């Protein structure tokens, strides 16, 4: 018995933002991929279908479906989700 992935409901505003990220010339490719995954999931496609069409692992499709449910569109636009960026350290010459 195969599992059916939970549905993804995307508001019109979120759909427009995802489509804009896909079309934009300078959007990082990882954000474009996430956007495509979510748009396909919103169309009702299952993880295996998405994985096959985008040539990715089905777990990647599942992961972004879950992250969208947990954090919404904010999760998709992050460069490195789950990684807390540290501010740059200012180094001085030592010893003075």
PDB file of N, CA and C in Angstrom:
ATOM      1  N   UNK A   1       0.841  -1.171   0.000  1.00  0.00           N
ATOM      2  CA  UNK A   1       0.000   0.000   0.000  1.00  0.00           C
ATOM      3  C   UNK A   1       0.891   1.241   0.000  1.00  0.00           C
ATOM      4  N   UNK A   2       0.703   2.120  -0.965  1.00  0.00           N
ATOM      5  CA  UNK A   2       1.531   3.310  -1.045  1.00  0.00           C
ATOM      6  C   UNK A   2       0.907   4.452  -0.252  1.00  0.00           C
ATOM      7  N   UNK A   3       1.770   5.310   0.255  1.00  0.00           N
ATOM      8  CA  UNK A   3       1.309   6.469   1.006  1.00  0.00           C
ATOM      9  C   UNK A   3       0.900   7.571   0.045  1.00  0.00           C
ATOM     10  N   UNK A   4      -0.076   8.326   0.432  1.00  0.00           N
ATOM     11  CA  UNK A   4      -0.494   9.487  -0.344  1.00  0.00           C
ATOM     12  C   UNK A   4       0.010  10.718   0.400  1.00  0.00           C
ATOM     13  N   UNK A   5       0.745  11.561  -0.309  1.00  0.00           N
ATOM     14  CA  UNK A   5       1.301  12.762   0.314  1.00  0.00           C
ATOM     15  C   UNK A   5       0.182  13.720   0.696  1.00  0.00           C
ATOM     16  N   UNK A   6       0.416  14.462   1.781  1.00  0.00           N
ATOM     17  CA  UNK A   6      -0.582  15.445   2.204  1.00  0.00           C
ATOM     18  C   UNK A   6      -0.694  16.536   1.141  1.00  0.00           C
ATOM     19  N   UNK A   7      -1.877  17.066   0.996  1.00  0.00           N
ATOM     20  CA  UNK A   7      -2.102  18.061  -0.041  1.00  0.00           C
ATOM     21  C   UNK A   7      -1.447  19.391   0.330  1.00  0.00           C
ATOM     22  N   UNK A   8      -1.099  20.137  -0.685  1.00  0.00           N
ATOM     23  CA  UNK A   8      -0.519  21.462  -0.488  1.00  0.00           C
ATOM     24  C   UNK A   8      -1.526  22.472  -1.029  1.00  0.00           C
ATOM     25  N   UNK A   9      -1.954  23.356  -0.151  1.00  0.00           N
ATOM     26  CA  UNK A   9      -2.891  24.411  -0.546  1.00  0.00           C
ATOM     27  C   UNK A   9      -2.109  25.719  -0.568  1.00  0.00           C
ATOM     28  N   UNK A  10      -2.032  26.308  -1.741  1.00  0.00           N
ATOM     29  CA  UNK A  10      -1.263  27.534  -1.926  1.00  0.00           C
ATOM     30  C   UNK A  10      -2.236  28.665  -2.241  1.00  0.00           C
ATOM     31  N   UNK A  11      -2.134  29.741  -1.483  1.00  0.00           N
ATOM     32  CA  UNK A  11      -2.994  30.900  -1.750  1.00  0.00           C
ATOM     33  C   UNK A  11      -2.601  31.518  -3.091  1.00  0.00           C
ATOM     34  N   UNK A  12      -3.482  32.320  -3.635  1.00  0.00           N
ATOM     35  CA  UNK A  12      -3.196  32.975  -4.920  1.00  0.00           C
ATOM     36  C   UNK A  12      -1.958  33.857  -4.814  1.00  0.00           C
ATOM     37  N   UNK A  13      -1.829  34.530  -3.702  1.00  0.00           N
ATOM     38  CA  UNK A  13      -0.671  35.405  -3.476  1.00  0.00           C
ATOM     39  C   UNK A  13       0.626  34.599  -3.437  1.00  0.00           C
ATOM     40  N   UNK A  14       0.603  33.461  -2.708  1.00  0.00           N
ATOM     41  CA  UNK A  14       1.783  32.598  -2.631  1.00  0.00           C
ATOM     42  C   UNK A  14       2.101  31.988  -3.996  1.00  0.00           C
ATOM     43  N   UNK A  15       1.066  31.595  -4.727  1.00  0.00           N
ATOM     44  CA  UNK A  15       1.270  31.021  -6.065  1.00  0.00           C
ATOM     45  C   UNK A  15       1.957  32.039  -6.982  1.00  0.00           C
ATOM     46  N   UNK A  16       1.523  33.284  -6.912  1.00  0.00           N
ATOM     47  CA  UNK A  16       2.144  34.332  -7.726  1.00  0.00           C
ATOM     48  C   UNK A  16       3.605  34.522  -7.343  1.00  0.00           C
ATOM     49  N   UNK A  17       3.895  34.474  -6.044  1.00  0.00           N
ATOM     50  CA  UNK A  17       5.281  34.632  -5.600  1.00  0.00           C
ATOM     51  C   UNK A  17       6.141  33.460  -6.076  1.00  0.00           C
ATOM     52  N   UNK A  18       5.631  32.242  -5.966  1.00  0.00           N
ATOM     53  CA  UNK A  18       6.370  31.068  -6.431  1.00  0.00           C
ATOM     54  C   UNK A  18       6.629  31.151  -7.933  1.00  0.00           C
ATOM     55  N   UNK A  19       5.636  31.543  -8.687  1.00  0.00           N
ATOM     56  CA  UNK A  19       5.800  31.676 -10.137  1.00  0.00           C
ATOM     57  C   UNK A  19       6.796  32.774 -10.483  1.00  0.00           C
ATOM     58  N   UNK A  20       6.787  33.843  -9.705  1.00  0.00           N
ATOM     59  CA  UNK A  20       7.743  34.929  -9.930  1.00  0.00           C
ATOM     60  C   UNK A  20       9.167  34.443  -9.684  1.00  0.00           C
ATOM     61  N   UNK A  21       9.372  33.664  -8.614  1.00  0.00           N
ATOM     62  CA  UNK A  21      10.705  33.112  -8.339  1.00  0.00           C
ATOM     63  C   UNK A  21      11.171  32.191  -9.462  1.00  0.00           C
ATOM     64  N   UNK A  22      10.257  31.416 -10.021  1.00  0.00           N
ATOM     65  CA  UNK A  22      10.622  30.500 -11.107  1.00  0.00           C
ATOM     66  C   UNK A  22      11.032  31.291 -12.351  1.00  0.00           C
ATOM     67  N   UNK A  23      10.330  32.382 -12.649  1.00  0.00           N
ATOM     68  CA  UNK A  23      10.598  33.158 -13.864  1.00  0.00           C
ATOM     69  C   UNK A  23      11.779  34.114 -13.742  1.00  0.00           C
ATOM     70  N   UNK A  24      12.074  34.566 -12.532  1.00  0.00           N
ATOM     71  CA  UNK A  24      13.092  35.607 -12.351  1.00  0.00           C
ATOM     72  C   UNK A  24      14.481  35.113 -12.756  1.00  0.00           C
ATOM     73  N   UNK A  25      15.227  35.988 -13.373  1.00  0.00           N
ATOM     74  CA  UNK A  25      16.540  35.625 -13.898  1.00  0.00           C
ATOM     75  C   UNK A  25      17.576  35.354 -12.813  1.00  0.00           C
ATOM     76  N   UNK A  26      17.520  36.067 -11.718  1.00  0.00           N
ATOM     77  CA  UNK A  26      18.562  35.953 -10.713  1.00  0.00           C
ATOM     78  C   UNK A  26      18.132  35.230  -9.439  1.00  0.00           C
ATOM     79  N   UNK A  27      17.056  34.477  -9.498  1.00  0.00           N
ATOM     80  CA  UNK A  27      16.637  33.681  -8.350  1.00  0.00           C
ATOM     81  C   UNK A  27      17.609  32.520  -8.200  1.00  0.00           C
ATOM     82  N   UNK A  28      18.109  32.264  -6.983  1.00  0.00           N
ATOM     83  CA  UNK A  28      18.988  31.102  -6.787  1.00  0.00           C
ATOM     84  C   UNK A  28      18.284  29.818  -7.221  1.00  0.00           C
ATOM     85  N   UNK A  29      19.027  28.926  -7.851  1.00  0.00           N
ATOM     86  CA  UNK A  29      18.430  27.713  -8.411  1.00  0.00           C
ATOM     87  C   UNK A  29      17.781  26.832  -7.358  1.00  0.00           C
ATOM     88  N   UNK A  30      18.291  26.844  -6.131  1.00  0.00           N
ATOM     89  CA  UNK A  30      17.660  26.023  -5.098  1.00  0.00           C
ATOM     90  C   UNK A  30      16.264  26.559  -4.758  1.00  0.00           C
ATOM     91  N   UNK A  31      16.084  27.867  -4.838  1.00  0.00           N
ATOM     92  CA  UNK A  31      14.773  28.462  -4.589  1.00  0.00           C
ATOM     93  C   UNK A  31      13.831  28.155  -5.759  1.00  0.00           C
ATOM     94  N   UNK A  32      14.356  28.175  -6.974  1.00  0.00           N
ATOM     95  CA  UNK A  32      13.550  27.831  -8.152  1.00  0.00           C
ATOM     96  C   UNK A  32      13.056  26.391  -8.040  1.00  0.00           C
ATOM     97  N   UNK A  33      13.938  25.481  -7.656  1.00  0.00           N
ATOM     98  CA  UNK A  33      13.553  24.076  -7.522  1.00  0.00           C
ATOM     99  C   UNK A  33      12.462  23.908  -6.463  1.00  0.00           C
ATOM    100  N   UNK A  34      12.641  24.535  -5.320  1.00  0.00           N
ATOM    101  CA  UNK A  34      11.629  24.453  -4.254  1.00  0.00           C
ATOM    102  C   UNK A  34      10.292  24.993  -4.735  1.00  0.00           C
ATOM    103  N   UNK A  35      10.341  26.093  -5.465  1.00  0.00           N
ATOM    104  CA  UNK A  35       9.117  26.700  -5.981  1.00  0.00           C
ATOM    105  C   UNK A  35       8.411  25.760  -6.945  1.00  0.00           C
ATOM    106  N   UNK A  36       9.171  25.138  -7.828  1.00  0.00           N
ATOM    107  CA  UNK A  36       8.571  24.184  -8.776  1.00  0.00           C
ATOM    108  C   UNK A  36       7.944  23.006  -8.039  1.00  0.00           C
ATOM    109  N   UNK A  37       8.636  22.513  -7.023  1.00  0.00           N
ATOM    110  CA  UNK A  37       8.104  21.397  -6.230  1.00  0.00           C
ATOM    111  C   UNK A  37       6.753  21.786  -5.638  1.00  0.00           C
ATOM    112  N   UNK A  38       6.688  22.958  -5.027  1.00  0.00           N
ATOM    113  CA  UNK A  38       5.450  23.383  -4.371  1.00  0.00           C
ATOM    114  C   UNK A  38       4.335  23.665  -5.369  1.00  0.00           C
ATOM    115  N   UNK A  39       4.673  24.233  -6.517  1.00  0.00           N
ATOM    116  CA  UNK A  39       3.647  24.483  -7.528  1.00  0.00           C
ATOM    117  C   UNK A  39       3.067  23.164  -8.049  1.00  0.00           C
ATOM    118  N   UNK A  40       3.924  22.178  -8.251  1.00  0.00           N
ATOM    119  CA  UNK A  40       3.449  20.874  -8.727  1.00  0.00           C
ATOM    120  C   UNK A  40       2.632  20.172  -7.654  1.00  0.00           C
ATOM    121  N   UNK A  41       3.058  20.302  -6.400  1.00  0.00           N
ATOM    122  CA  UNK A  41       2.310  19.693  -5.295  1.00  0.00           C
ATOM    123  C   UNK A  41       0.930  20.344  -5.172  1.00  0.00           C
ATOM    124  N   UNK A  42       0.884  21.652  -5.400  1.00  0.00           N
ATOM    125  CA  UNK A  42      -0.397  22.365  -5.339  1.00  0.00           C
ATOM    126  C   UNK A  42      -1.340  21.936  -6.460  1.00  0.00           C
ATOM    127  N   UNK A  43      -0.770  21.440  -7.565  1.00  0.00           N
ATOM    128  CA  UNK A  43      -1.583  20.926  -8.668  1.00  0.00           C
ATOM    129  C   UNK A  43      -2.119  19.528  -8.371  1.00  0.00           C
ATOM    130  N   UNK A  44      -1.687  18.950  -7.240  1.00  0.00           N
ATOM    131  CA  UNK A  44      -2.173  17.635  -6.851  1.00  0.00           C
ATOM    132  C   UNK A  44      -1.248  16.486  -7.206  1.00  0.00           C
ATOM    133  N   UNK A  45      -0.059  16.794  -7.703  1.00  0.00           N
ATOM    134  CA  UNK A  45       0.881  15.730  -8.059  1.00  0.00           C
ATOM    135  C   UNK A  45       1.501  15.129  -6.808  1.00  0.00           C
ATOM    136  N   UNK A  46       1.760  13.838  -6.852  1.00  0.00           N
ATOM    137  CA  UNK A  46       2.381  13.125  -5.740  1.00  0.00           C
ATOM    138  C   UNK A  46       3.898  13.262  -5.824  1.00  0.00           C
ATOM    139  N   UNK A  47       4.578  12.946  -4.725  1.00  0.00           N
ATOM    140  CA  UNK A  47       6.024  13.108  -4.640  1.00  0.00           C
ATOM    141  C   UNK A  47       6.773  12.334  -5.727  1.00  0.00           C
ATOM    142  N   UNK A  48       6.343  11.123  -6.026  1.00  0.00           N
ATOM    143  CA  UNK A  48       7.019  10.339  -7.062  1.00  0.00           C
ATOM    144  C   UNK A  48       6.887  10.988  -8.434  1.00  0.00           C
ATOM    145  N   UNK A  49       5.731  11.552  -8.740  1.00  0.00           N
ATOM    146  CA  UNK A  49       5.533  12.251 -10.011  1.00  0.00           C
ATOM    147  C   UNK A  49       6.433  13.480 -10.098  1.00  0.00           C
ATOM    148  N   UNK A  50       6.465  14.237  -9.006  1.00  0.00           N
ATOM    149  CA  UNK A  50       7.289  15.447  -8.956  1.00  0.00           C
ATOM    150  C   UNK A  50       8.756  15.074  -9.113  1.00  0.00           C
ATOM    151  N   UNK A  51       9.181  14.055  -8.384  1.00  0.00           N
ATOM    152  CA  UNK A  51      10.574  13.621  -8.429  1.00  0.00           C
ATOM    153  C   UNK A  51      10.964  13.174  -9.830  1.00  0.00           C
ATOM    154  N   UNK A  52      10.100  12.442 -10.459  1.00  0.00           N
ATOM    155  CA  UNK A  52      10.381  11.950 -11.807  1.00  0.00           C
ATOM    156  C   UNK A  52      10.497  13.103 -12.798  1.00  0.00           C
ATOM    157  N   UNK A  53       9.577  14.030 -12.734  1.00  0.00           N
ATOM    158  CA  UNK A  53       9.569  15.139 -13.686  1.00  0.00           C
ATOM    159  C   UNK A  53      10.736  16.099 -13.475  1.00  0.00           C
ATOM    160  N   UNK A  54      11.100  16.351 -12.208  1.00  0.00           N
ATOM    161  CA  UNK A  54      12.181  17.298 -11.907  1.00  0.00           C
ATOM    162  C   UNK A  54      13.542  16.612 -11.756  1.00  0.00           C
ATOM    163  N   UNK A  55      13.538  15.280 -11.870  1.00  0.00           N
ATOM    164  CA  UNK A  55      14.763  14.486 -11.729  1.00  0.00           C
ATOM    165  C   UNK A  55      15.442  14.731 -10.379  1.00  0.00           C
ATOM    166  N   UNK A  56      14.655  14.589  -9.329  1.00  0.00           N
ATOM    167  CA  UNK A  56      15.145  14.714  -7.963  1.00  0.00           C
ATOM    168  C   UNK A  56      14.707  13.480  -7.182  1.00  0.00           C
ATOM    169  N   UNK A  57      15.188  13.346  -5.964  1.00  0.00           N
ATOM    170  CA  UNK A  57      14.778  12.263  -5.092  1.00  0.00           C
ATOM    171  C   UNK A  57      13.377  12.562  -4.549  1.00  0.00           C
ATOM    172  N   UNK A  58      12.575  11.531  -4.392  1.00  0.00           N
ATOM    173  CA  UNK A  58      11.208  11.747  -3.888  1.00  0.00           C
ATOM    174  C   UNK A  58      11.212  12.322  -2.482  1.00  0.00           C
ATOM    175  N   UNK A  59      12.269  12.051  -1.724  1.00  0.00           N
ATOM    176  CA  UNK A  59      12.358  12.584  -0.364  1.00  0.00           C
ATOM    177  C   UNK A  59      12.527  14.107  -0.380  1.00  0.00           C
ATOM    178  N   UNK A  60      13.142  14.623  -1.426  1.00  0.00           N
ATOM    179  CA  UNK A  60      13.284  16.080  -1.551  1.00  0.00           C
ATOM    180  C   UNK A  60      11.924  16.725  -1.731  1.00  0.00           C
ATOM    181  N   UNK A  61      11.097  16.132  -2.570  1.00  0.00           N
ATOM    182  CA  UNK A  61       9.741  16.653  -2.765  1.00  0.00           C
ATOM    183  C   UNK A  61       8.949  16.586  -1.463  1.00  0.00           C
ATOM    184  N   UNK A  62       9.081  15.479  -0.766  1.00  0.00           N
ATOM    185  CA  UNK A  62       8.382  15.295   0.506  1.00  0.00           C
ATOM    186  C   UNK A  62       8.859  16.311   1.546  1.00  0.00           C
ATOM    187  N   UNK A  63      10.158  16.524   1.594  1.00  0.00           N
ATOM    188  CA  UNK A  63      10.756  17.459   2.553  1.00  0.00           C
ATOM    189  C   UNK A  63      10.186  18.862   2.372  1.00  0.00           C
ATOM    190  N   UNK A  64      10.119  19.340   1.111  1.00  0.00           N
ATOM    191  CA  UNK A  64       9.649  20.705   0.883  1.00  0.00           C
ATOM    192  C   UNK A  64       8.161  20.834   1.063  1.00  0.00           C
ATOM    193  N   UNK A  65       7.445  19.767   0.832  1.00  0.00           N
ATOM    194  CA  UNK A  65       6.005  19.758   1.129  1.00  0.00           C
ATOM    195  C   UNK A  65       5.813  19.945   2.637  1.00  0.00           C
ATOM    196  N   UNK A  66       6.584  19.215   3.441  1.00  0.00           N
ATOM    197  CA  UNK A  66       6.481  19.306   4.911  1.00  0.00           C
ATOM    198  C   UNK A  66       6.927  20.672   5.414  1.00  0.00           C
ATOM    199  N   UNK A  67       8.018  21.186   4.858  1.00  0.00           N
ATOM    200  CA  UNK A  67       8.509  22.497   5.302  1.00  0.00           C
ATOM    201  C   UNK A  67       7.506  23.595   4.968  1.00  0.00           C
ATOM    202  N   UNK A  68       6.846  23.487   3.820  1.00  0.00           N
ATOM    203  CA  UNK A  68       5.833  24.480   3.458  1.00  0.00           C
ATOM    204  C   UNK A  68       4.677  24.430   4.442  1.00  0.00           C
ATOM    205  N   UNK A  69       4.275  23.225   4.836  1.00  0.00           N
ATOM    206  CA  UNK A  69       3.192  23.101   5.821  1.00  0.00           C
ATOM    207  C   UNK A  69       3.602  23.704   7.160  1.00  0.00           C
ATOM    208  N   UNK A  70       4.862  23.522   7.548  1.00  0.00           N
ATOM    209  CA  UNK A  70       5.331  24.002   8.847  1.00  0.00           C
ATOM    210  C   UNK A  70       5.578  25.513   8.861  1.00  0.00           C
ATOM    211  N   UNK A  71       6.245  26.039   7.810  1.00  0.00           N
ATOM    212  CA  UNK A  71       6.705  27.426   7.837  1.00  0.00           C
ATOM    213  C   UNK A  71       6.136  28.309   6.736  1.00  0.00           C
ATOM    214  N   UNK A  72       5.334  27.747   5.862  1.00  0.00           N
ATOM    215  CA  UNK A  72       4.775  28.534   4.778  1.00  0.00           C
ATOM    216  C   UNK A  72       5.819  28.917   3.746  1.00  0.00           C
ATOM    217  N   UNK A  73       5.546  29.970   3.039  1.00  0.00           N
ATOM    218  CA  UNK A  73       6.397  30.413   1.945  1.00  0.00           C
ATOM    219  C   UNK A  73       7.772  30.872   2.428  1.00  0.00           C
ATOM    220  N   UNK A  74       7.870  31.289   3.679  1.00  0.00           N
ATOM    221  CA  UNK A  74       9.153  31.742   4.219  1.00  0.00           C
ATOM    222  C   UNK A  74      10.222  30.658   4.120  1.00  0.00           C
ATOM    223  N   UNK A  75       9.852  29.413   4.318  1.00  0.00           N
ATOM    224  CA  UNK A  75      10.823  28.318   4.261  1.00  0.00           C
ATOM    225  C   UNK A  75      11.401  28.171   2.864  1.00  0.00           C
ATOM    226  N   UNK A  76      10.606  28.409   1.868  1.00  0.00           N
ATOM    227  CA  UNK A  76      11.034  28.228   0.476  1.00  0.00           C
ATOM    228  C   UNK A  76      12.065  29.268   0.058  1.00  0.00           C
ATOM    229  N   UNK A  77      11.909  30.474   0.522  1.00  0.00           N
ATOM    230  CA  UNK A  77      12.786  31.555   0.097  1.00  0.00           C
ATOM    231  C   UNK A  77      14.108  31.637   0.812  1.00  0.00           C
ATOM    232  N   UNK A  78      14.277  30.875   1.883  1.00  0.00           N
ATOM    233  CA  UNK A  78      15.538  30.921   2.621  1.00  0.00           C
ATOM    234  C   UNK A  78      16.648  30.270   1.820  1.00  0.00           C
ATOM    235  N   UNK A  79      17.839  30.843   1.917  1.00  0.00           N
ATOM    236  CA  UNK A  79      18.983  30.276   1.210  1.00  0.00           C
ATOM    237  C   UNK A  79      19.400  28.935   1.791  1.00  0.00           C
ATOM    238  N   UNK A  80      19.574  28.870   3.090  1.00  0.00           N
ATOM    239  CA  UNK A  80      19.980  27.631   3.748  1.00  0.00           C
ATOM    240  C   UNK A  80      19.052  27.379   4.926  1.00  0.00           C
ATOM    241  N   UNK A  81      17.913  26.731   4.683  1.00  0.00           N
ATOM    242  CA  UNK A  81      16.967  26.528   5.776  1.00  0.00           C
ATOM    243  C   UNK A  81      17.580  25.672   6.870  1.00  0.00           C
ATOM    244  N   UNK A  82      17.305  26.047   8.099  1.00  0.00           N
ATOM    245  CA  UNK A  82      17.829  25.275   9.221  1.00  0.00           C
ATOM    246  C   UNK A  82      19.221  25.702   9.659  1.00  0.00           C
ATOM    247  N   UNK A  83      19.862  26.558   8.876  1.00  0.00           N
ATOM    248  CA  UNK A  83      21.202  27.017   9.216  1.00  0.00           C
ATOM    249  C   UNK A  83      21.093  28.449   9.704  1.00  0.00           C
ATOM    250  N   UNK A  84      21.589  28.685  10.897  1.00  0.00           N
ATOM    251  CA  UNK A  84      21.573  30.032  11.453  1.00  0.00           C
ATOM    252  C   UNK A  84      22.853  30.721  11.010  1.00  0.00           C
ATOM    253  N   UNK A  85      22.679  31.832  10.335  1.00  0.00           N
ATOM    254  CA  UNK A  85      23.841  32.547   9.842  1.00  0.00           C
ATOM    255  C   UNK A  85      24.429  33.410  10.952  1.00  0.00           C
ATOM    256  N   UNK A  86      25.730  33.292  11.121  1.00  0.00           N
ATOM    257  CA  UNK A  86      26.427  34.107  12.105  1.00  0.00           C
ATOM    258  C   UNK A  86      26.889  35.389  11.437  1.00  0.00           C
ATOM    259  N   UNK A  87      26.823  36.505  12.164  1.00  0.00           N
ATOM    260  CA  UNK A  87      27.318  37.746  11.571  1.00  0.00           C
ATOM    261  C   UNK A  87      28.828  37.649  11.376  1.00  0.00           C
ATOM    262  N   UNK A  88      29.365  38.352  10.390  1.00  0.00           N
ATOM    263  CA  UNK A  88      30.807  38.277  10.162  1.00  0.00           C
ATOM    264  C   UNK A  88      31.574  38.811  11.359  1.00  0.00           C
ATOM    265  N   UNK A  89      32.715  38.230  11.605  1.00  0.00           N
ATOM    266  CA  UNK A  89      33.553  38.652  12.714  1.00  0.00           C
ATOM    267  C   UNK A  89      34.572  39.658  12.205  1.00  0.00           C
ATOM    268  N   UNK A  90      34.733  40.713  12.947  1.00  0.00           N
ATOM    269  CA  UNK A  90      35.738  41.711  12.576  1.00  0.00           C
ATOM    270  C   UNK A  90      37.012  41.351  13.315  1.00  0.00           C
ATOM    271  N   UNK A  91      38.013  41.065  12.549  1.00  0.00           N
ATOM    272  CA  UNK A  91      39.302  40.680  13.156  1.00  0.00           C
ATOM    273  C   UNK A  91      40.243  41.873  13.159  1.00  0.00           C
ATOM    274  N   UNK A  92      40.924  41.981  14.226  1.00  0.00           N
ATOM    275  CA  UNK A  92      41.948  43.037  14.315  1.00  0.00           C
ATOM    276  C   UNK A  92      43.308  42.366  14.336  1.00  0.00           C
ATOM    277  N   UNK A  93      44.301  43.129  14.050  1.00  0.00           N
ATOM    278  CA  UNK A  93      45.641  42.570  14.089  1.00  0.00           C
ATOM    279  C   UNK A  93      46.003  42.277  15.528  1.00  0.00           C
ATOM    280  N   UNK A  94      46.565  41.099  15.706  1.00  0.00           N
ATOM    281  CA  UNK A  94      46.934  40.753  17.071  1.00  0.00           C
ATOM    282  C   UNK A  94      48.277  40.119  17.073  1.00  0.00           C
ATOM    283  N   UNK A  95      49.164  40.394  17.853  1.00  0.00           N
ATOM    284  CA  UNK A  95      49.159  41.478  18.849  1.00  0.00           C
ATOM    285  C   UNK A  95      49.322  42.835  18.187  1.00  0.00           C
ATOM    286  N   UNK A  96      48.891  43.886  18.897  1.00  0.00           N
ATOM    287  CA  UNK A  96      48.920  45.238  18.319  1.00  0.00           C
ATOM    288  C   UNK A  96      50.304  45.759  18.028  1.00  0.00           C
TER     289      UNK A  96
END
